[in-house]
Coordinates of C-alpha atoms in Angstrom, one line a residue:
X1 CA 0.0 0.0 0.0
X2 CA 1.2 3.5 -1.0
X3 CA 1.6 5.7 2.0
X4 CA 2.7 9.3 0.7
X5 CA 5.4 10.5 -1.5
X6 CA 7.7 13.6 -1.8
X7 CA 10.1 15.6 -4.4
X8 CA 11.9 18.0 -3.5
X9 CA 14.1 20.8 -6.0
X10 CA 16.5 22.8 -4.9
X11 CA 19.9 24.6 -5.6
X12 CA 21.3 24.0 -2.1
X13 CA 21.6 21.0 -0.5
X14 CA 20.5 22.4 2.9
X15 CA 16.7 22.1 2.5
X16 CA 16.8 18.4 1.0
X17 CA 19.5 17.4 3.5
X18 CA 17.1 19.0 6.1
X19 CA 14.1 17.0 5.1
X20 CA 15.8 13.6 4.4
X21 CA 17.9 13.6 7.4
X22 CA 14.2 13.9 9.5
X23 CA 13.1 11.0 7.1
X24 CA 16.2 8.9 8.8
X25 CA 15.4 10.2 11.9
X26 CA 12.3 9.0 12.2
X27 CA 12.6 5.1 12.4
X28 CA 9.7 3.0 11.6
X29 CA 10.2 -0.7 10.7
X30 CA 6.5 -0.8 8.7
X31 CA 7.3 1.7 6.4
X32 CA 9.5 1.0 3.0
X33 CA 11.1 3.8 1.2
X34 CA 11.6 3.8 -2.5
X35 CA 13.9 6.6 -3.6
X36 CA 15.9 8.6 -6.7
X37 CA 19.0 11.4 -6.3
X38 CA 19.8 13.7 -9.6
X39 CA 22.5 15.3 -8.5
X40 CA 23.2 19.0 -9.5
X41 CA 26.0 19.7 -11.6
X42 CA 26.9 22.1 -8.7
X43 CA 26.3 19.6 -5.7
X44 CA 29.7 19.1 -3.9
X45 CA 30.7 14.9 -3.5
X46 CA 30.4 15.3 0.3
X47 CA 27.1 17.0 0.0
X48 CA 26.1 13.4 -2.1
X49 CA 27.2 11.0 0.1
X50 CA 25.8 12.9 2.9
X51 CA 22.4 12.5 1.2
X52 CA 23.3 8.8 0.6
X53 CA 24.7 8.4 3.9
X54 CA 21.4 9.7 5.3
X55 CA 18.8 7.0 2.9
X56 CA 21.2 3.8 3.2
X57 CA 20.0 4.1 7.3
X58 CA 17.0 3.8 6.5
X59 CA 15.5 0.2 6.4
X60 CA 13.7 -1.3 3.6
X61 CA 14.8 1.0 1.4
X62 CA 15.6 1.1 -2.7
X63 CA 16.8 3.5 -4.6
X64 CA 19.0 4.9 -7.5
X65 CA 20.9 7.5 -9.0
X66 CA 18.6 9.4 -11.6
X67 CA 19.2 11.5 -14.8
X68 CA 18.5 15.0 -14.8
X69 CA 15.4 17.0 -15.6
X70 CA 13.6 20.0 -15.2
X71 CA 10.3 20.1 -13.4
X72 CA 7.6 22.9 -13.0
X73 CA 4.3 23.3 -12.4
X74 CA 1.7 26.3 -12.7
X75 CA 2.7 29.8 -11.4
X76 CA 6.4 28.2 -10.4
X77 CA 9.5 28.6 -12.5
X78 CA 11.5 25.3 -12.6
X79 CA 15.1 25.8 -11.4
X80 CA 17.7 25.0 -13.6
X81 CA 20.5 22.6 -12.4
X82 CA 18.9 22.1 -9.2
X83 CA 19.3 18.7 -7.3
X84 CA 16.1 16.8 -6.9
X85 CA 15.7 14.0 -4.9
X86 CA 12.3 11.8 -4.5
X87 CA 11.3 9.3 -2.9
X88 CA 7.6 7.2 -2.0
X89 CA 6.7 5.8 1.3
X90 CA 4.9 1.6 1.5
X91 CA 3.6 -0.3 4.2
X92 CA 5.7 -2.7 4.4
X93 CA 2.9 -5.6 5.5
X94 CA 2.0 -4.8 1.7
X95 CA 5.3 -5.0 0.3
X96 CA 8.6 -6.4 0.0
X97 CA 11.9 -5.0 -0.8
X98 CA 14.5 -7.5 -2.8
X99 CA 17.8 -7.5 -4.3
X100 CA 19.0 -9.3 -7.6
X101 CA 22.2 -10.8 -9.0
X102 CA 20.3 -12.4 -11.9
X103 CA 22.3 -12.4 -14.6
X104 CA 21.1 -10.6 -18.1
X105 CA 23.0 -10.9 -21.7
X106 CA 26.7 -9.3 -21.6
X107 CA 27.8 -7.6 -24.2
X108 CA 31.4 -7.1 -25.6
X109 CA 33.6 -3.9 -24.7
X110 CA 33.6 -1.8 -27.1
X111 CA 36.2 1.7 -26.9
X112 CA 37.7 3.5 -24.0
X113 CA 34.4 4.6 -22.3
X114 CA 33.6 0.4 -21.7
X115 CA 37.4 -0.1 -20.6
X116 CA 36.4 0.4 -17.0
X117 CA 33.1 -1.4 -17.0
X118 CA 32.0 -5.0 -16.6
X119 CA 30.1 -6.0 -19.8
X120 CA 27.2 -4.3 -20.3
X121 CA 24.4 -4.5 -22.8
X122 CA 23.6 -1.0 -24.2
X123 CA 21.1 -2.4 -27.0
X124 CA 18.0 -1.9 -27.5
X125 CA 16.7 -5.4 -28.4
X126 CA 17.6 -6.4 -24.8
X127 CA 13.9 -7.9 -24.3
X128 CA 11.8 -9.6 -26.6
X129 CA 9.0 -7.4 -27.7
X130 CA 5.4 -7.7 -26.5
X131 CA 3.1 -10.6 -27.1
X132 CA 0.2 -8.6 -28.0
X133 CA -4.1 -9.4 -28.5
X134 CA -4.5 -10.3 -24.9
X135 CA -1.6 -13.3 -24.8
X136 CA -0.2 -13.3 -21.4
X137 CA 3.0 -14.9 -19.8
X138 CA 2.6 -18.5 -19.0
X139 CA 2.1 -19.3 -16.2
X140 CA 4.5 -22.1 -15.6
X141 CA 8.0 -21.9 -13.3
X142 CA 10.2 -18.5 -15.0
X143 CA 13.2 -19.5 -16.8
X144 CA 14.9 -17.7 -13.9
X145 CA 14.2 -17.7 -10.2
X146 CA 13.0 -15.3 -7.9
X147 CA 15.8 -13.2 -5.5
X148 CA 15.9 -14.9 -2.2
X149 CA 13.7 -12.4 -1.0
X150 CA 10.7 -12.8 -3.3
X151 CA 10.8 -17.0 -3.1
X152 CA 7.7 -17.3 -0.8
X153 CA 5.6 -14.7 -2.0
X154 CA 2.2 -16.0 -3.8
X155 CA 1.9 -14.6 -7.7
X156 CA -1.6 -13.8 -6.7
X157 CA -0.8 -11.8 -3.7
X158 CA 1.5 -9.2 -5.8
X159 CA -0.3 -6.6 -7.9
X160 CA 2.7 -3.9 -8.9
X161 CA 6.9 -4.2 -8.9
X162 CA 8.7 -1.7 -9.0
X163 CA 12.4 -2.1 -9.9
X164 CA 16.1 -0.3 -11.1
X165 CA 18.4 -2.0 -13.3
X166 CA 21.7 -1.9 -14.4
X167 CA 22.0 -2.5 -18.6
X168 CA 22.3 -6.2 -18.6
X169 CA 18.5 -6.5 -17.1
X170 CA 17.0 -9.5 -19.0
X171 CA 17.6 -11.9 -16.2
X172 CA 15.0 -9.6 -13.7
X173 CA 13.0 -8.8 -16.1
X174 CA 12.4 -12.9 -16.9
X175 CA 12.0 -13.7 -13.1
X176 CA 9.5 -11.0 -12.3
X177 CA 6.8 -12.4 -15.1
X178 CA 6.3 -15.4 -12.6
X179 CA 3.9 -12.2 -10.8
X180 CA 1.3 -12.6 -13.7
X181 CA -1.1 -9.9 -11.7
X182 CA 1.4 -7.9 -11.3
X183 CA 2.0 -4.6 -13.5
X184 CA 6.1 -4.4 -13.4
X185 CA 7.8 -0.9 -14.4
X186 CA 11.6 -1.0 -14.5
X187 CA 14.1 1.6 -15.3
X188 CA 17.5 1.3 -16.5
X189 CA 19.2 3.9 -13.9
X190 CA 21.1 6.5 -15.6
X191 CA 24.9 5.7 -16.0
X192 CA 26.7 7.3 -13.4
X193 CA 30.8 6.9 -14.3
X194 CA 31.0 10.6 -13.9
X195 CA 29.9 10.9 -11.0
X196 CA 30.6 8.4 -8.5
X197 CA 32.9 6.4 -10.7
X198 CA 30.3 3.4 -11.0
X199 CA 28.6 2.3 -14.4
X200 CA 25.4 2.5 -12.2
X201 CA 24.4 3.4 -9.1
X202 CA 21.9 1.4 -6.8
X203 CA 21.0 1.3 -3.3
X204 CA 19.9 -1.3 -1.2
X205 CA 19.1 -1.1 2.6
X206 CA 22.9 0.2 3.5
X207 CA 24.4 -1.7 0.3
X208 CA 25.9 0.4 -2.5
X209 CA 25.7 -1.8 -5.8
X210 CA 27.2 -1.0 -9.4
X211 CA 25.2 -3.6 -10.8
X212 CA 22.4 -6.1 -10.9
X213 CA 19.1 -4.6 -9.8
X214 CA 16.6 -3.6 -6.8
X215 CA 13.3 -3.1 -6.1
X216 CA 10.2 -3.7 -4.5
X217 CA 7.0 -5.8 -4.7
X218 CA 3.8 -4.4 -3.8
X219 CA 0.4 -5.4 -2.9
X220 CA -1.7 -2.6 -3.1
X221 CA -5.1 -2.5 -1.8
X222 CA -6.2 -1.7 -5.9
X223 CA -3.8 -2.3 -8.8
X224 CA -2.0 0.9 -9.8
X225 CA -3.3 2.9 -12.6
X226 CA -0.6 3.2 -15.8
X227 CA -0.2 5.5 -18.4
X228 CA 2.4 5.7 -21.3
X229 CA 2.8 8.7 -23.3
X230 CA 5.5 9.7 -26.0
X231 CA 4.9 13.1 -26.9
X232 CA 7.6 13.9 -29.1
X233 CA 6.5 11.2 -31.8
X234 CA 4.6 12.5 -34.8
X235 CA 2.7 10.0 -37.2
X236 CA 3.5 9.8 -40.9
X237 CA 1.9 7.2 -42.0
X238 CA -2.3 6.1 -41.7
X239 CA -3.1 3.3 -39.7
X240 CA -2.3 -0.3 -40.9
X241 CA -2.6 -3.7 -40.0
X242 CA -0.1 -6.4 -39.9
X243 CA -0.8 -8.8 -42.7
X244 CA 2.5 -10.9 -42.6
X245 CA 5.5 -11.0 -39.8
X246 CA 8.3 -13.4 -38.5
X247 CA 10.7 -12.8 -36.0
X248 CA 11.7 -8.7 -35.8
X249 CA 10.8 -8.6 -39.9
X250 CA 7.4 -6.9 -40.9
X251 CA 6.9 -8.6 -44.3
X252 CA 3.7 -7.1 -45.4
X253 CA 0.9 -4.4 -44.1
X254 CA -2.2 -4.3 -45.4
X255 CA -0.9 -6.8 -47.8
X256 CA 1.6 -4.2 -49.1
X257 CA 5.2 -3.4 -49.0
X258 CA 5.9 -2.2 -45.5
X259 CA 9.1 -0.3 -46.9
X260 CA 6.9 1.9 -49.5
X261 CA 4.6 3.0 -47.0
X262 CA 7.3 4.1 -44.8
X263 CA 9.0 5.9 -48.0
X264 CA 5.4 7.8 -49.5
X265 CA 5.2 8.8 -45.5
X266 CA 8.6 10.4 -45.7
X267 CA 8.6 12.1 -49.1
X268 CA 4.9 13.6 -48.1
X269 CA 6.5 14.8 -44.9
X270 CA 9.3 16.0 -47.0
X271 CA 11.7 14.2 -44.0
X272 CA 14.6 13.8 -46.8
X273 CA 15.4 14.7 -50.7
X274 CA 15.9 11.4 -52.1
X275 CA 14.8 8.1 -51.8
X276 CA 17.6 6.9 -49.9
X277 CA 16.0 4.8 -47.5
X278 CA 19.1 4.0 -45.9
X279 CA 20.4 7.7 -45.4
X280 CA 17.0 7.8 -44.0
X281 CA 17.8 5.6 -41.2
X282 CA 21.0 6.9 -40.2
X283 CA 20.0 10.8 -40.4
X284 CA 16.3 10.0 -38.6
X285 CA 14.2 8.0 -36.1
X286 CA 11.1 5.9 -37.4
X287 CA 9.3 3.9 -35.0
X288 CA 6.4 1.3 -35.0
X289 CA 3.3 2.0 -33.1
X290 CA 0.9 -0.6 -32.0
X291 CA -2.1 1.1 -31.2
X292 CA -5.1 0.4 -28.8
X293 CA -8.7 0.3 -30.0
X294 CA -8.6 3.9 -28.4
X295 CA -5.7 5.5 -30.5
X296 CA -3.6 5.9 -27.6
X297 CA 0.1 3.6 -28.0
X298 CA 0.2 0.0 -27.1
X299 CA 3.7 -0.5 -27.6
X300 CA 6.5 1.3 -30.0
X301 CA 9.1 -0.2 -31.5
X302 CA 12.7 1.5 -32.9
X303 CA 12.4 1.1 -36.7
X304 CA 16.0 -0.1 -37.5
X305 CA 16.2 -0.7 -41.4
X306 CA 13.9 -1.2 -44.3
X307 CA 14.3 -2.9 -47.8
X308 CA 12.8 -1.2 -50.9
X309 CA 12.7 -4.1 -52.9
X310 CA 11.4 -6.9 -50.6
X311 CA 9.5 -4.8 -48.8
X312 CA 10.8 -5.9 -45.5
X313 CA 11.3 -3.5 -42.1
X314 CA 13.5 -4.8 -39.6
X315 CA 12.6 -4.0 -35.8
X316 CA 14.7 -3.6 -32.8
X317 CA 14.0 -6.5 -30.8
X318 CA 13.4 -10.3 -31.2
X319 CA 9.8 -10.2 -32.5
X320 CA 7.5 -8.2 -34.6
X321 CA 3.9 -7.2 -33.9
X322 CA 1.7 -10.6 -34.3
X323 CA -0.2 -10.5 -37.5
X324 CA -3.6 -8.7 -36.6
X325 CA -2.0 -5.7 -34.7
X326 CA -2.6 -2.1 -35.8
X327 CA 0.2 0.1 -36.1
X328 CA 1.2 3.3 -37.7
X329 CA 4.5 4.3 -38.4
X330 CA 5.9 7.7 -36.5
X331 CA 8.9 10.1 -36.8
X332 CA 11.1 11.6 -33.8
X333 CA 11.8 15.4 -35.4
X334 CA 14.5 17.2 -35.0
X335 CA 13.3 19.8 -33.0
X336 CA 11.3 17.1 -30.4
X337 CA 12.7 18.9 -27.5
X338 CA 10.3 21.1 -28.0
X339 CA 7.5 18.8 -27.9
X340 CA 4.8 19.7 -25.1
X341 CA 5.6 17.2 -22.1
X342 CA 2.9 15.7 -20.2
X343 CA 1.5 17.0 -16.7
X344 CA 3.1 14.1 -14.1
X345 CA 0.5 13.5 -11.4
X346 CA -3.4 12.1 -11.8
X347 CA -5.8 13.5 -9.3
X348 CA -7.4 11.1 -6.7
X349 CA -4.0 9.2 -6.5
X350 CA -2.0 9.0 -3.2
X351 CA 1.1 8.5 -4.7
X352 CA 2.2 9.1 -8.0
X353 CA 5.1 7.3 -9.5
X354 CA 6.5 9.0 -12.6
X355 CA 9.5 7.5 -14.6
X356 CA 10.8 9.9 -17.9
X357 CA 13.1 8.8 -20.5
X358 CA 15.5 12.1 -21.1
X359 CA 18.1 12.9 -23.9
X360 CA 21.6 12.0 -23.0
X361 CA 22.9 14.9 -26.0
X362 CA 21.9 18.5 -24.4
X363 CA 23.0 19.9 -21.6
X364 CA 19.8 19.9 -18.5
X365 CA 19.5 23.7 -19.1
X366 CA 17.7 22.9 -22.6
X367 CA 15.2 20.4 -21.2
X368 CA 12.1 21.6 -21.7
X369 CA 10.4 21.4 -18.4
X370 CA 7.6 18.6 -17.3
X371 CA 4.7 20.4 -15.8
X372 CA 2.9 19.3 -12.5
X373 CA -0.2 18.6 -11.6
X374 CA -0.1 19.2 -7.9
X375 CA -2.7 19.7 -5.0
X376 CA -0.3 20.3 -2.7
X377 CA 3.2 22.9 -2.9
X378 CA 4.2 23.0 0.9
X379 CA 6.6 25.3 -0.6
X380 CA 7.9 27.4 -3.5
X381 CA 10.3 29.6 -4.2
X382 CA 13.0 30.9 -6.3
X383 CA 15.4 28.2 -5.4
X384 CA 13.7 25.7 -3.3
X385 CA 10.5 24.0 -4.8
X386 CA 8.5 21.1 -2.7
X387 CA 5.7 18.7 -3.7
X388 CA 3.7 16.5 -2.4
X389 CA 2.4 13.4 -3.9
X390 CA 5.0 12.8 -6.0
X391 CA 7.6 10.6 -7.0
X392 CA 10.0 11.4 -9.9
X393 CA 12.8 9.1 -11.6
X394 CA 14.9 9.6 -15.4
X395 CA 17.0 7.3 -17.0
X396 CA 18.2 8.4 -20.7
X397 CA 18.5 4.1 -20.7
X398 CA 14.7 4.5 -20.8
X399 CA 12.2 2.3 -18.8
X400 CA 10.7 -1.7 -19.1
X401 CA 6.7 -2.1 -19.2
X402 CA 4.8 -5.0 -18.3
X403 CA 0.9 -3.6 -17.8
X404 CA -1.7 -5.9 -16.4
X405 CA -4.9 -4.4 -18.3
X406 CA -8.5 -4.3 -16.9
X407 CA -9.5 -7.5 -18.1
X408 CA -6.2 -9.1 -16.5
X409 CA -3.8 -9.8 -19.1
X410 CA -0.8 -9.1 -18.5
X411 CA 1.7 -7.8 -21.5
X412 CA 5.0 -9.5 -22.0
X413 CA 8.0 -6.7 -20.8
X414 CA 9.1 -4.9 -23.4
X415 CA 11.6 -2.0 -23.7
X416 CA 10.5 1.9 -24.7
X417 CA 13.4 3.7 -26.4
X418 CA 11.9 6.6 -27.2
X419 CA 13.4 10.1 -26.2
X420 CA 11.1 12.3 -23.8
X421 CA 8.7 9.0 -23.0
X422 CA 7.0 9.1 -19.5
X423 CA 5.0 6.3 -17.8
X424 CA 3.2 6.8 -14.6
X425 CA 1.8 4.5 -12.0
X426 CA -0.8 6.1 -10.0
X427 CA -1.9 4.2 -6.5
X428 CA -5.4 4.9 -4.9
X429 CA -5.8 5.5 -1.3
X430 CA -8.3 2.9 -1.3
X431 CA -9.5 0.0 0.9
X432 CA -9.5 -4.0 0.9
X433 CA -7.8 -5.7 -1.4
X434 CA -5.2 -8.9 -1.2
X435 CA -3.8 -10.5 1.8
X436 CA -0.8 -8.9 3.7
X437 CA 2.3 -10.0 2.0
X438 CA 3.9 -12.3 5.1
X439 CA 8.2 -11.8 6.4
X440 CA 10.4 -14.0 4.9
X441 CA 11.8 -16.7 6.5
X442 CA 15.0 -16.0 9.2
X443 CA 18.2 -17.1 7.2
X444 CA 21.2 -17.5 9.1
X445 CA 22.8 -14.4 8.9
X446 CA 26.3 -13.5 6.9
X447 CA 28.8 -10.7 8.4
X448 CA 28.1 -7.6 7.5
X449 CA 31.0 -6.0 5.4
X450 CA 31.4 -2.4 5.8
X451 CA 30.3 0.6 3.0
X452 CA 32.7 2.6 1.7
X453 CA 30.9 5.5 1.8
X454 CA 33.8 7.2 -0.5
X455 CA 31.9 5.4 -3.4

């Protein structure tokens, strides 16, 4: 159950230190804390690990280093290269907090950035795309097993994970379907080499990791409400259906040559001269969208090539859209920063959970800022900003979906890499709902090894 939530934006650390340190303060064994740091580009390293210092005491607590943004909401000016650090509250007799070492795919090093990194996967194909037209996961044993912590929990019993990965999060991602009521969001924490000299950086109870991934399971008196939105994409193409596919290859829509439509939709949006498909691809962003009987996006998909002559488009990923699926094809313009954002926050929610996919090219002072919907500002000012309600997280690595719909089918995962994309998990401060999600099991215990809190 989702207790409250807070973000708070400011230039100085003071205010946030302030209000975290009485977050530590304040002990209480049935609460779980989720939380994300984006550090200014001003913040000193001992202001940082104080923050740290301050949420790794806190127990049952998750959390991750988060990309940049700006955030604003009516009457307030955003602050530009302000720190902002979230985080939301759980009952923990409704939730669970775990820890994984599940391996995902490895990828080769490539250059000097990689030289100091374990092997990581930086594609985008890192899950398989979306069974779509209601098919669910199985529900047989995952290919992987749970974390420890997650062993004895019921499928039934868990209606919403929430999780941060490192790049190589296949292995997680597999596990978690075994929660086939669950609706799973996952976001690929921001790389963080330049600032605490880790690829990634997660937090786990008093444990600072580089890799793997953390999270929590919930079981929320009602199932969260989602929403995915990708503003900044602009259709080209009418809507279509999928008439032949195999694998990540669209062979035919609406019986026709996929690649043609994709051209006539780029010459009529006069997107290039010439019909150079494949200058096309490596000067511009197409993407696939499957669309829901209401218009609004099931899943998109990263166009990667097309074939004039055969007709065939190749998809990022290991499969295509099923034969049946409606889709349109879409363009990511040039100027897409200057795409209006959505308003983060639903009314009649209790805590809002909002994860943003942001641009790893321009600098944060050319973000165009995310507006809030907010009932509450306990304050605002020129250089402190604090909401209620809230819970904010960015990744430029972009987030994981796996939505259970109204009719309970449940999507398989699949991966969003479009710029400026937002998904939002809203939790109702209602009543009833499934049993309370019962302590693990005692294991004997391991010595604890000691933090270096000098990352």
């Amino acid at each position: 159950m989702a207790l409250a939530a807070r973000t708070l934006i400011s230039r100085s650390v003071t205010p946030i230190l302030e209000q975290v340190s009485a977050l530590a303060a304040a002990p209480n064994p049935g609460r779980g804390i989720i939380y994300s740091l984006s550090p200014g580009p001003d913040l000193q390293d001992t202001d940082l690990s104080n923050l740290v210092s301050q949420f790794t005491s806190i127990p049952n607590s998750i959390g991750c280093l988060s990309a940049h943004t700006n955030l604003t909401c009516d009457h307030v000016q955003p602050i530009p290269q302000a720190t902002i650090c979230s985080w939301a509250e759980f009952d923990m007799s409704r939730a669970r907090i775990f820890r994984s070492t599940i391996p995902g795919r490895a990828a080769a090093q490539v250059g000097r950035w990689h030289a100091a990194r374990k092997p990581q996967h930086d594609a985008l194909s890192d899950i398989p795309p979306p069974t779509l037209n209601g098919e669910t996961w199985p529900r047989s044993t995952p290919t992987h097993a749970l974390p420890t912590e997650l062993e004895d929990l019921s499928p039934e019993d868990v209606n919403a994970v929430v999780y941060f990965s490192d790049n190589s999060h296949e292995g997680i991602t597999e596990s978690l379907r075994s929660f086939h009521n669950a609706s799973a969001v996952g976001m690929i924490a921001t790389s963080t080499p330049f600032v605490t000299g880790r690829p990634f950086t997660l937090f786990h109870n008093k444990d600072i990791h580089s890799s793997g991934a953390v999270g929590m399971c919930i079981n929320g008196f009602t199932p969260p409400r989602h929403n995915v939105v990708f503003p900044a994409l602009k259709a080209i193409t009418r809507a279509c259906m999928v008439t032949s596919s195999e694998g990540n290859l669209v062979h035919t829509l609406d019986n026709k040559n996929p690649t043609e439509i994709l051209l006539h939709g780029i010459e009529r949006h006069k997107l290039m001269v010439n019909k150079d498909v494949n200058l096309a691809f490596r000067e511009s962003q197409f993407y696939l969208w499957v669309a829901q009987e209401d218009k609004s996006p099931e899943q998109v998909f990263r166009i990667n090539s097309g074939d004039p002559s055969r007709g065939t488009i190749a998809l990022e990923g290991d499969l295509a859209p099923p034969v049946g699926s409606r889709v349109q094809m879409l363009h990511l313009p040039e100027n897409y920063l200057d795409s209006r954002l959505p308003v983060l926050n639903r009314p009649n929610c209790r805590v809002n959970m909002n994860f943003l996919t942001v641009p790893s090219e321009p600098p944060p002072t050319l973000l165009t800022p995310l507006s809030i919907g907010v009932s509450r500002i306990p304050h605002a000012g020129e250089d402190y900003i604090h909401f209620d309600g809230m819970f904010v997280a960015a990744s430029e690595h972009s987030f994981i979906v796996s939505r259970v719909d109204k009719n309970g089918a449940k999507e398989r995962p699949w991966k969003a890499p479009v710029p400026q994309g937002y998904l939002g998990l809203g939790f109702d401060p209602t009543t009833g709902g499934l049993p309370v999600l019962k302590k693990p099991k005692k294991k004997n215990k391991k010595p604890k090894s000691s933090i270096q809190r000098n990352w």
